[in-house]
Short mmCIF file of C-alpha atoms and ligand atoms in Angstrom, two decimals:
data_model
loop_
_atom_site.label_atom_id
_atom_site.label_comp_id
_atom_site.label_asym_id
_atom_site.label_seq_id
_atom_site.Cartn_x
_atom_site.Cartn_y
_atom_site.Cartn_z
CA MET A 17 0.14 0.07 -0.11
CA THR A 18 1.44 3.28 -1.07
CA SER A 19 0.69 6.54 0.27
CA SER A 20 -1.34 9.03 -2.28
CA GLY A 21 0.50 11.84 -1.15
CA ALA A 22 -0.82 15.35 -3.03
CA LYS A 23 -2.99 13.79 -5.84
CA PRO A 24 -6.13 15.53 -6.39
CA GLU A 25 -9.47 14.77 -4.73
CA ALA A 26 -11.49 12.40 -7.33
CA SER A 27 -8.00 10.14 -6.96
CA ILE A 28 -8.20 10.14 -3.06
CA VAL A 29 -12.00 9.22 -2.82
CA GLN A 30 -11.20 6.39 -5.29
CA PHE A 31 -8.55 5.53 -3.57
CA ALA A 32 -10.69 4.96 -0.34
CA GLN A 33 -13.52 3.44 -1.38
CA THR A 34 -11.04 0.63 -3.27
CA LEU A 35 -10.02 0.21 0.28
CA PHE A 36 -13.44 0.15 1.58
CA TYR A 37 -14.58 -1.95 -0.64
CA GLU A 38 -11.30 -3.97 -1.29
CA ARG A 39 -9.65 -4.44 1.47
CA ALA A 40 -12.28 -3.66 4.89
CA LEU A 41 -15.49 -5.47 3.58
CA VAL A 42 -15.76 -8.70 4.51
CA SER A 43 -18.16 -11.94 3.26
CA PHE A 44 -20.03 -14.41 5.12
CA GLU A 45 -22.51 -16.93 3.56
CA GLY A 46 -21.72 -15.04 0.29
CA GLU A 47 -22.50 -11.47 0.85
CA TRP A 48 -21.28 -8.50 2.50
CA VAL A 49 -22.03 -8.45 6.22
CA GLY A 50 -19.21 -5.93 7.40
CA ALA A 51 -15.84 -4.16 7.58
CA ILE A 52 -13.24 -5.31 9.84
CA ALA A 53 -11.86 -2.65 12.39
CA ALA A 54 -8.68 -2.26 10.41
CA ILE A 55 -6.74 -3.17 7.36
CA PRO A 56 -3.65 -5.34 8.15
CA LYS A 57 -0.43 -4.58 5.62
CA SER A 58 -0.99 -7.56 3.63
CA PRO A 59 -3.47 -10.53 3.85
CA ARG A 60 -0.43 -12.81 4.70
CA ALA A 61 -0.03 -10.50 8.07
CA ALA A 62 -3.25 -10.95 9.26
CA SER A 63 -3.14 -14.79 9.16
CA SER A 64 0.19 -14.74 10.72
CA GLN A 65 0.42 -12.22 13.40
CA PRO A 66 -3.40 -10.94 14.37
CA ASP A 67 -3.09 -7.91 15.44
CA LEU A 68 -5.23 -7.87 19.01
CA ASN A 69 -8.70 -7.76 17.51
CA TYR A 70 -8.70 -5.23 14.93
CA GLY A 71 -9.49 -8.25 12.24
CA GLU A 72 -12.78 -8.55 13.90
CA ILE A 73 -16.56 -6.93 12.68
CA PHE A 74 -17.21 -4.25 15.74
CA ILE A 75 -20.89 -3.24 15.80
CA ARG A 76 -19.87 0.04 16.49
CA ASP A 77 -17.30 0.28 13.71
CA ASN A 78 -19.77 -0.65 11.24
CA VAL A 79 -21.83 2.35 11.86
CA PRO A 80 -20.35 4.56 9.43
CA VAL A 81 -19.91 1.54 7.28
CA MET A 82 -23.87 0.81 7.55
CA ALA A 83 -24.46 4.32 7.08
CA TYR A 84 -21.91 4.54 3.88
CA LEU A 85 -23.82 1.55 2.21
CA LEU A 86 -26.95 2.62 2.78
CA THR A 87 -26.26 5.97 0.85
CA GLN A 88 -25.06 3.52 -2.15
CA GLY A 89 -27.70 1.74 -2.08
CA HIS A 90 -26.23 -1.65 -0.56
CA TYR A 91 -29.36 -2.67 0.88
CA ALA A 92 -28.44 -6.35 0.79
CA ALA A 93 -25.10 -5.93 2.82
CA VAL A 94 -26.75 -4.05 5.46
CA ARG A 95 -29.41 -6.47 5.95
CA HIS A 96 -27.14 -9.15 5.89
CA PHE A 97 -25.33 -7.46 8.76
CA LEU A 98 -28.67 -6.60 11.06
CA GLU A 99 -29.88 -10.08 10.54
CA THR A 100 -26.26 -11.86 11.40
CA CYS A 101 -26.00 -9.65 14.39
CA LEU A 102 -29.59 -10.92 15.54
CA ARG A 103 -28.28 -14.41 15.49
CA LEU A 104 -25.05 -13.09 18.39
CA GLN A 105 -27.87 -11.77 20.03
CA SER A 106 -27.38 -12.92 23.96
CA ASN A 107 -29.66 -15.68 25.26
CA ASP A 108 -27.56 -16.14 28.25
CA LEU A 109 -29.43 -15.93 32.02
CA GLN A 110 -27.15 -12.76 33.06
CA THR A 111 -27.21 -10.83 29.66
CA LYS A 112 -29.82 -11.94 27.60
CA GLY A 113 -30.58 -9.26 24.84
CA ILE A 114 -27.50 -7.50 24.60
CA PHE A 115 -25.70 -7.56 21.16
CA PRO A 116 -22.03 -8.36 21.14
CA THR A 117 -19.08 -6.02 20.99
CA SER A 118 -17.51 -7.55 17.72
CA PHE A 119 -17.64 -10.78 15.85
CA ILE A 120 -15.70 -12.67 13.62
CA GLU A 121 -16.21 -15.85 11.38
CA ILE A 122 -13.62 -18.61 12.38
CA ASN A 123 -13.82 -21.84 9.81
CA GLY A 124 -17.51 -20.92 8.87
CA GLN A 125 -18.56 -20.47 12.54
CA LEU A 126 -19.17 -17.03 14.28
CA VAL A 127 -17.31 -16.17 17.14
CA ALA A 128 -18.66 -13.00 19.04
CA ASP A 129 -17.09 -10.91 22.04
CA TYR A 130 -19.74 -9.69 24.36
CA GLY A 131 -16.50 -8.47 26.42
CA GLN A 132 -15.52 -11.97 27.85
CA ARG A 133 -12.44 -11.40 25.62
CA ALA A 134 -12.15 -7.87 25.58
CA ILE A 135 -8.71 -6.23 27.50
CA GLY A 136 -9.97 -5.29 30.77
CA ARG A 137 -13.05 -7.53 30.21
CA VAL A 138 -15.05 -4.19 29.50
CA VAL A 139 -18.87 -4.22 28.23
CA SER A 140 -19.95 -2.20 25.13
CA ALA A 141 -23.74 -1.19 25.64
CA ASP A 142 -23.23 0.80 22.77
CA ALA A 143 -23.79 -1.99 20.38
CA THR A 144 -27.18 -2.92 21.77
CA LEU A 145 -28.52 0.53 21.36
CA TRP A 146 -27.00 1.34 17.65
CA TRP A 147 -28.31 -1.99 16.74
CA ALA A 148 -32.37 -0.74 16.76
CA ILE A 149 -31.04 2.87 15.31
CA LEU A 150 -29.26 0.77 12.07
CA ALA A 151 -32.01 -1.39 11.74
CA HIS A 152 -34.56 2.00 11.75
CA ALA A 153 -32.17 3.31 9.14
CA TYR A 154 -32.03 0.22 7.20
CA VAL A 155 -36.15 0.06 6.48
CA ARG A 156 -36.51 3.80 6.41
CA GLN A 157 -33.95 4.01 3.45
CA SER A 158 -34.90 0.77 1.85
CA GLY A 159 -38.33 0.70 2.16
CA ASP A 160 -38.10 -2.72 3.35
CA ARG A 161 -40.74 -2.96 6.27
CA ALA A 162 -41.20 -6.43 5.74
CA PHE A 163 -37.74 -6.95 7.54
CA ALA A 164 -39.31 -5.12 10.60
CA CYS A 165 -42.16 -7.63 10.33
CA GLN A 166 -40.20 -10.55 10.68
CA PRO A 167 -40.80 -12.21 13.97
CA HIS A 168 -37.42 -13.14 14.90
CA VAL A 169 -36.75 -9.16 14.40
CA GLN A 170 -39.86 -8.42 16.52
CA GLN A 171 -38.18 -10.61 18.94
CA GLY A 172 -35.18 -9.33 18.84
CA ILE A 173 -36.34 -5.81 19.55
CA GLN A 174 -38.60 -7.09 22.63
CA GLU A 175 -35.68 -8.73 24.26
CA PHE A 176 -33.66 -5.38 23.55
CA LEU A 177 -36.50 -3.40 25.36
CA ASP A 178 -36.48 -6.09 28.25
CA LEU A 179 -32.78 -4.88 29.32
CA ILE A 180 -34.86 -1.30 29.60
CA LEU A 181 -38.10 -1.35 30.90
CA HIS A 182 -38.01 -3.68 33.69
CA PRO A 183 -37.47 -2.75 37.54
CA SER A 184 -34.25 -1.91 39.27
CA PHE A 185 -33.02 0.03 41.97
CA ARG A 186 -33.10 3.62 40.26
CA ASP A 187 -35.74 5.41 39.36
CA ALA A 188 -33.69 8.20 36.85
CA PRO A 189 -34.58 7.14 33.13
CA THR A 190 -30.90 7.17 32.27
CA LEU A 191 -29.05 3.78 31.82
CA TYR A 192 -26.29 3.12 34.28
CA VAL A 193 -23.51 1.49 33.15
CA PRO A 194 -19.70 0.48 33.93
CA ASP A 195 -16.70 2.24 33.00
CA GLY A 196 -15.61 2.01 29.32
CA ALA A 197 -19.02 0.97 28.01
CA PHE A 198 -18.81 2.77 24.52
CA MET A 199 -16.61 3.85 21.80
CA ILE A 200 -14.32 4.96 25.04
CA ASP A 201 -13.36 1.24 25.88
CA ARG A 202 -11.12 1.94 28.70
CA PRO A 203 -11.59 3.56 32.07
CA LEU A 204 -11.69 7.22 31.93
CA ASP A 205 -14.19 8.17 34.54
CA VAL A 206 -17.11 7.59 32.59
CA TRP A 207 -18.94 5.14 34.47
CA GLY A 208 -22.71 5.42 35.41
CA ALA A 209 -24.84 7.87 33.44
CA PRO A 210 -22.21 8.77 30.10
CA LEU A 211 -24.11 11.20 27.76
CA GLU A 212 -22.71 9.04 24.64
CA ILE A 213 -24.67 5.69 26.11
CA GLN A 214 -28.10 8.33 27.22
CA ALA A 215 -28.31 9.87 23.67
CA LEU A 216 -27.88 6.39 21.81
CA LEU A 217 -30.68 5.16 24.28
CA TYR A 218 -32.91 7.81 23.39
CA GLY A 219 -32.38 7.36 19.82
CA SER A 220 -32.72 3.25 20.21
CA LEU A 221 -36.13 3.60 21.94
CA LEU A 222 -37.76 6.05 18.89
CA SER A 223 -36.17 3.69 16.59
CA ALA A 224 -37.43 0.43 18.39
CA ALA A 225 -40.79 2.08 18.95
CA GLY A 226 -40.76 2.97 15.00
CA LEU A 227 -40.46 -0.83 14.16
CA ILE A 228 -42.55 -1.86 16.57
CA LYS A 229 -45.29 0.26 15.03
CA ILE A 230 -43.95 -0.69 11.51
CA ALA A 231 -45.12 -4.56 12.66
CA SER A 232 -48.37 -3.83 14.14
CA GLU A 233 -49.48 -1.93 11.10
CA SER A 234 -48.29 -3.99 8.77
CA THR A 235 -50.67 -5.33 5.57
CA PRO A 236 -50.77 -9.08 5.04
CA ALA A 237 -47.94 -8.63 2.10
CA GLU A 238 -45.45 -7.39 4.93
CA LEU A 239 -46.00 -10.22 7.05
CA THR A 240 -43.72 -13.46 6.35
CA GLY A 241 -44.89 -15.25 9.71
CA ASP A 242 -47.85 -14.86 12.45
CA LEU A 243 -47.11 -11.29 14.26
CA TYR A 244 -44.47 -11.59 17.23
CA PRO A 245 -46.31 -11.01 20.78
CA ILE A 246 -46.12 -7.84 21.96
CA PRO A 247 -46.39 -7.11 25.68
CA ASP A 248 -49.76 -5.06 26.76
CA ASN A 249 -48.76 -1.22 26.23
CA ARG A 250 -45.12 -1.81 25.00
CA LEU A 251 -45.20 0.83 22.75
CA GLN A 252 -46.91 3.52 25.00
CA LYS A 253 -44.36 2.36 27.47
CA THR A 254 -41.33 2.88 25.37
CA LEU A 255 -42.28 6.52 24.34
CA ASP A 256 -43.17 7.47 27.74
CA TYR A 257 -39.74 6.10 28.83
CA ALA A 258 -37.98 8.02 25.73
CA HIS A 259 -39.91 11.01 26.66
CA ARG A 260 -39.18 11.24 30.56
CA LEU A 261 -35.53 10.39 29.44
CA ARG A 262 -35.12 13.16 27.06
CA ARG A 263 -36.57 15.90 30.09
CA TYR A 264 -34.20 14.36 32.28
CA LEU A 265 -31.19 14.87 29.67
CA LEU A 266 -32.35 18.53 29.01
CA LYS A 267 -32.85 19.26 32.56
CA HIS A 268 -29.29 17.64 34.11
CA TYR A 269 -27.27 17.62 31.52
CA TRP A 270 -27.87 20.88 29.06
CA VAL A 271 -25.75 23.76 30.33
CA ASN A 272 -25.34 27.09 29.03
CA SER A 273 -24.11 30.50 30.58
CA LYS A 274 -27.71 31.25 32.27
CA THR A 275 -27.89 27.69 33.72
CA VAL A 276 -24.23 27.66 35.19
CA GLN A 277 -25.13 30.78 37.02
CA VAL A 278 -28.54 28.79 38.50
CA LEU A 279 -26.27 26.23 39.47
CA ARG A 280 -23.82 27.89 41.13
CA ARG A 281 -26.30 29.51 43.44
CA ARG A 282 -28.29 26.47 44.52
CA PRO A 283 -28.16 25.04 47.94
CA THR A 284 -26.98 22.14 49.07
CA GLU A 285 -28.14 19.00 51.27
CA GLN A 286 -31.61 19.70 50.29
CA TYR A 287 -34.10 16.30 51.06
CA GLY A 288 -37.63 15.79 49.74
CA ASP A 289 -39.63 16.31 46.54
CA ALA A 290 -39.29 20.41 45.42
CA ILE A 291 -35.87 20.65 45.62
CA GLU A 292 -33.48 22.25 42.94
CA ASN A 293 -30.16 20.15 43.83
CA GLU A 294 -31.17 17.16 43.06
CA HIS A 295 -28.01 15.35 42.94
CA ASN A 296 -26.49 17.60 46.10
CA ILE A 297 -23.46 18.91 43.45
CA GLN A 298 -21.54 21.39 45.38
CA THR A 299 -20.65 24.50 43.23
CA GLU A 300 -16.59 23.53 43.49
CA THR A 301 -17.50 20.94 41.02
CA ILE A 302 -17.92 23.59 38.16
CA PRO A 303 -14.97 24.01 36.32
CA HIS A 304 -13.27 27.58 35.75
CA TRP A 305 -12.33 26.66 32.19
CA LEU A 306 -16.41 26.73 31.21
CA GLN A 307 -16.89 30.28 31.44
CA ASP A 308 -14.29 31.11 28.45
CA TRP A 309 -15.77 27.68 26.83
CA LEU A 310 -19.41 28.44 27.09
CA GLY A 311 -19.04 32.48 25.70
CA ASP A 312 -22.49 34.28 25.96
CA ARG A 313 -24.40 32.07 23.70
CA GLY A 314 -22.96 28.78 23.44
CA GLY A 315 -24.39 25.23 25.16
CA TYR A 316 -23.65 21.77 25.30
CA LEU A 317 -24.91 18.48 27.07
CA ILE A 318 -22.12 17.73 30.19
CA GLY A 319 -20.66 14.68 29.86
CA ASN A 320 -22.43 12.69 32.87
CA ILE A 321 -24.33 13.18 36.39
CA ARG A 322 -23.96 11.29 39.34
CA THR A 323 -24.59 12.43 43.02
CA GLY A 324 -22.33 14.63 43.95
CA ARG A 325 -19.86 14.55 41.06
CA PRO A 326 -21.13 15.82 37.37
CA ASP A 327 -18.40 15.62 34.78
CA PHE A 328 -18.40 18.78 32.77
CA ARG A 329 -15.99 17.50 30.19
CA PHE A 330 -17.44 17.99 26.56
CA PHE A 331 -17.79 15.16 24.91
CA THR A 332 -17.99 15.40 21.17
CA LEU A 333 -19.80 12.32 19.88
CA GLY A 334 -22.66 12.37 22.73
CA ASN A 335 -23.21 16.14 21.59
CA CYS A 336 -23.28 15.40 18.09
CA LEU A 337 -25.84 12.51 18.77
CA GLY A 338 -27.89 14.54 20.93
CA ALA A 339 -28.24 16.88 17.69
CA ASN A 340 -28.78 14.11 15.36
CA PHE A 341 -31.43 12.32 17.29
CA ASP A 342 -33.40 15.83 18.26
CA VAL A 343 -32.79 15.41 21.91
CA LEU A 344 -31.54 19.03 21.52
CA SER A 345 -34.63 21.72 20.70
CA SER A 346 -33.39 23.72 17.38
CA LYS A 347 -32.60 26.70 19.22
CA GLN A 348 -30.24 24.40 21.60
CA GLN A 349 -28.28 22.87 18.23
CA ASP A 350 -27.65 26.71 17.49
CA ALA A 351 -26.18 26.99 20.64
CA LEU A 352 -24.13 23.47 20.74
CA PHE A 353 -22.82 24.29 16.81
CA ARG A 354 -21.95 27.91 17.67
CA LEU A 355 -19.89 26.47 21.10
CA ILE A 356 -18.15 24.29 18.24
CA VAL A 357 -17.20 27.27 16.09
CA GLN A 358 -16.23 29.48 18.84
CA ASN A 359 -13.94 26.51 20.25
CA GLN A 360 -12.72 25.04 16.89
CA SER A 361 -8.63 25.63 18.14
CA ASN A 362 -9.72 23.26 20.28
CA LEU A 363 -11.89 21.02 18.60
CA VAL A 364 -10.85 20.76 15.03
CA ALA A 365 -7.27 22.08 15.64
CA GLN A 366 -4.95 20.10 13.36
CA MET A 367 -6.99 17.05 12.87
CA PRO A 368 -10.55 17.04 13.31
CA LEU A 369 -12.22 16.11 16.10
CA ARG A 370 -11.23 16.14 19.76
CA ILE A 371 -13.02 13.31 21.20
CA CYS A 372 -13.44 14.83 24.59
CA HIS A 373 -12.11 18.13 26.18
CA PRO A 374 -10.05 18.37 28.66
CA PRO A 375 -8.15 15.62 29.33
CA LEU A 376 -7.96 13.82 32.67
CA SER A 377 -4.01 15.24 33.61
CA ASP A 378 -1.76 14.34 36.72
CA ALA A 379 -3.60 12.89 39.84
CA ASP A 380 -7.20 12.50 37.90
CA TRP A 381 -5.30 11.01 35.38
CA ARG A 382 -3.26 8.80 37.54
CA ARG A 383 -6.78 7.77 40.12
CA LYS A 384 -9.23 7.26 37.55
CA THR A 385 -7.49 5.97 34.30
CA GLY A 386 -5.29 3.36 36.26
CA TYR A 387 -2.24 5.14 35.20
CA ASP A 388 -3.37 3.99 31.66
CA ARG A 389 -0.49 4.84 29.32
CA LYS A 390 -2.15 4.64 26.24
CA ASN A 391 -5.03 7.40 27.67
CA LEU A 392 -2.08 9.51 28.92
CA PRO A 393 -3.32 13.48 28.22
CA TRP A 394 -3.82 14.59 24.96
CA CYS A 395 -3.61 10.70 23.65
CA TYR A 396 -6.20 8.23 22.25
CA HIS A 397 -9.45 8.69 24.46
CA ASN A 398 -8.12 11.12 26.62
CA ALA A 399 -8.68 13.98 24.32
CA GLY A 400 -6.90 12.80 21.28
CA HIS A 401 -7.98 13.56 17.99
CA TRP A 402 -10.40 11.05 15.93
CA PRO A 403 -11.27 11.71 12.40
CA CYS A 404 -13.79 9.39 12.48
CA LEU A 405 -16.06 11.73 14.24
CA LEU A 406 -16.49 14.41 11.98
CA TRP A 407 -18.81 12.76 9.44
CA PHE A 408 -21.10 12.79 12.87
CA LEU A 409 -20.98 16.34 12.92
CA THR A 410 -21.20 17.10 9.37
CA MET A 411 -24.55 15.35 9.35
CA GLY A 412 -25.50 17.13 12.62
CA ALA A 413 -24.74 20.61 10.89
CA LEU A 414 -26.33 19.82 7.70
CA ARG A 415 -29.60 18.26 8.57
CA HIS A 416 -30.06 21.07 11.36
CA GLN A 417 -29.69 23.60 8.70
CA GLN A 418 -32.29 21.59 6.40
CA GLN A 419 -34.84 20.45 9.19
CA HIS A 420 -34.87 23.53 11.71
CA ARG A 421 -35.51 26.82 11.99
CA HIS A 422 -31.84 27.93 11.90
CA ASP A 423 -29.01 31.06 12.73
CA GLN A 424 -28.01 31.98 9.07
CA GLN A 425 -25.23 33.49 10.15
CA LEU A 426 -23.90 30.66 12.17
CA ALA A 427 -24.80 28.30 9.66
CA THR A 428 -22.27 29.89 7.06
CA GLU A 429 -19.46 29.96 9.81
CA MET A 430 -20.35 25.96 10.59
CA SER A 431 -20.00 25.56 6.67
CA GLN A 432 -16.48 27.21 6.33
CA LEU A 433 -15.64 25.18 9.71
CA LEU A 434 -16.73 21.93 7.80
CA ASP A 435 -15.00 22.61 4.59
CA THR A 436 -11.82 23.58 6.26
CA ALA A 437 -12.21 20.23 8.43
CA TYR A 438 -12.64 18.10 5.56
CA ASP A 439 -9.75 20.05 3.57
CA ARG A 440 -7.74 18.36 6.35
CA LEU A 441 -8.81 14.93 5.63
CA LEU A 442 -7.75 15.27 2.21
CA THR A 443 -4.43 16.42 3.01
CA GLN A 444 -3.77 14.82 6.07
CA LEU A 445 -5.15 11.07 6.08
CA PRO A 446 -3.37 9.81 2.45
CA LEU A 447 -0.03 11.08 3.97
CA GLN A 448 -0.40 9.60 7.54
CA ASN A 449 -1.86 6.16 6.28
CA TRP A 450 -5.63 6.67 7.48
CA ALA A 451 -4.49 6.62 11.06
CA GLU A 452 -7.27 5.43 13.83
CA TYR A 453 -6.38 8.56 15.85
CA PHE A 454 -3.91 11.12 16.75
CA ASP A 455 -2.35 12.58 19.88
CA GLY A 456 -1.33 16.15 21.33
CA PRO A 457 -3.04 19.60 22.23
CA THR A 458 -3.22 20.14 18.20
CA GLY A 459 -4.03 16.50 17.23
CA SER A 460 -1.21 16.95 14.69
CA TRP A 461 1.13 13.51 15.41
CA MET A 462 0.04 10.55 14.52
CA GLY A 463 -1.48 8.73 17.50
CA GLN A 464 1.41 6.74 19.30
CA GLN A 465 -0.38 3.26 19.08
CA ALA A 466 -2.68 4.03 16.32
CA ARG A 467 -3.41 1.52 13.62
CA LEU A 468 -3.12 2.55 10.28
CA TYR A 469 -5.64 1.94 7.44
CA GLN A 470 -8.35 2.16 9.89
CA THR A 471 -11.63 1.58 8.47
CA TRP A 472 -13.56 3.92 10.29
CA THR A 473 -11.00 6.87 9.30
CA ILE A 474 -11.37 5.58 5.70
CA VAL A 475 -15.65 5.35 5.81
CA GLY A 476 -15.97 8.77 8.03
CA PHE A 477 -13.97 10.62 5.07
CA LEU A 478 -16.50 9.07 2.44
CA LEU A 479 -19.17 10.03 4.23
CA VAL A 480 -17.95 13.18 4.63
CA HIS A 481 -17.09 13.76 1.19
CA HIS A 482 -20.34 12.43 0.33
CA PHE A 483 -22.55 15.08 2.45
CA LEU A 484 -20.61 17.85 1.25
CA LYS A 485 -20.00 17.42 -1.92
CA VAL A 486 -22.30 14.55 -3.52
CA ASN A 487 -26.08 14.41 -1.58
CA PRO A 488 -26.36 16.56 1.13
CA THR A 489 -29.71 15.39 1.45
CA ASP A 490 -28.61 11.92 2.76
CA ALA A 491 -27.89 13.63 5.93
CA GLY A 492 -30.85 12.72 7.31
CA ILE A 493 -29.73 9.20 7.11
CA LEU A 494 -29.78 8.12 10.70
CA ASP A 495 -32.93 10.10 11.41
CA VAL A 496 -34.79 8.53 14.18
CA PRO A 497 -38.57 8.83 14.71
CA LYS A 498 -39.77 12.05 16.45
CA LEU A 499 -41.49 11.19 19.73
CA GLN A 500 -44.83 13.65 18.50
CA ASP A 501 -44.96 11.78 15.29
CA LEU A 502 -45.12 8.39 17.49
CA ASN A 503 -47.38 9.47 19.82
CA SER A 504 -49.96 11.15 17.14
CA GLY A 505 -51.91 7.96 16.79
CA LYS A 506 -51.40 8.60 12.90
CA PRO A 507 -50.19 5.27 10.84
CA TRP A 508 -46.22 5.58 10.62
CA SER A 509 -44.72 5.39 7.55
CA ALA A 510 -40.90 5.60 8.21
CA SER A 511 -40.14 6.83 4.30
CA PRO A 512 -37.76 9.58 4.65
CA ARG A 513 -40.19 11.50 2.30
CA SER A 514 -43.02 11.35 4.60
C1 GLC B 622 -10.68 0.55 19.95
C2 GLC B 622 -11.56 1.98 20.26
C3 GLC B 622 -12.89 1.32 19.89
C4 GLC B 622 -13.16 0.62 18.51
C5 GLC B 622 -11.90 -0.64 18.28
C6 GLC B 622 -11.84 -1.20 17.49
O1 GLC B 622 -10.42 -0.26 20.91
O2 GLC B 622 -11.06 2.69 21.82
O3 GLC B 622 -13.92 2.20 20.32
O4 GLC B 622 -14.05 0.06 18.49
O5 GLC B 622 -10.82 -0.17 18.64
O6 GLC B 622 -11.86 0.20 16.47
#
């Protein structure tokens, strides 16, 4: 493999497509089933020296893969991926209903990792949440409603919902997870109710509800068997849960300069129902960098809420998903994009986008990561820069401009930011061998342990190119159903044009 140097745009795009279609995608039972996480130097190197688990098909790494395949009309591959994941949905007593982090075919057999083989034995709650979102996007884009009506698909959806809609010790609508349960799959003080998981939960509840509604309103021609029995009031309970979750996120996670001033003046040690400081948070937990970062008109969803210990770090993916799934109102999306424009020297810098800001350092790094050398400050998950994140921001900004009332001046600034960021990918990625991530406060050094020819770097670039240069209206590709549409009592048409 040679780098493409300073070739013109068209040949770089073509090179990325060749890498993707010919080296990253793999087949199972005669059809593409997804892509491996990183392309090995040569197929021989892959079999003689397996590179940890980067030769496996990760569900999360395949989110951009499936989004891209949908934009290219490769529906059969997306359906095969979804069906294969369903076959691997856990049936064990303790984990029934979860989807694996990754899987691989070995001698004709699928072998899955649910965390029992992962470094540090981390679980990935995001894979399970993504499945419903991808399944809904597939049905919406391909028009294949019959897929959603199949009894085993509906059963899979019910088993997923069983994981959420059950009694527990907490009554908050957030999903409580251990450290490292999503893209950040190492200890980084992201245990409890991290934003990314909550935004995904919101999107997946609405997607699951949309898929249930499609099956319950199906015509005989769309049915391939009996309807799978749906527990009483399941649809309404799912919608009520999503509604509560959104209210909770907007109340406890959303900050702007006004809300911070209210937070700073709250009393503590309150008991009972009508109180202002439910999580008993001390003013001193609010970091000083926040004032500058928010400015007068910026806003974002903070990283986590826990009793006494909120996490004010900015997590890029969770915020982009909050916009993409409309957890945020259109005004709040304006404030979020304004914040990103204002802080682009941090977030975009030399390589879009920084995964979170600011890094954990010193004693925090030692205690909270367990001296994790891969996650040193400004490295990897700890404020490193990941090119695979730019497509989420591009999608969020474009759909906001297309679907909501928005600030025109801001939209122009955002477009400039995206163009600059795209140019960075275009010039840097071929030179840097499509690396997985970049380190340092400006993100200009290739990550110390970064894999090269990382699939989501390659396909993320292809998606940004597609949204900005080919078909901006595809920015709605991962749209989830709107709560008010599902609640309206009207039949639900998943079509993008409805
Ligand atoms: C790393 C990343 C994780 C990704 C995996 C495969 O473990 O932290 O998010 O899914 O590599 O690329």
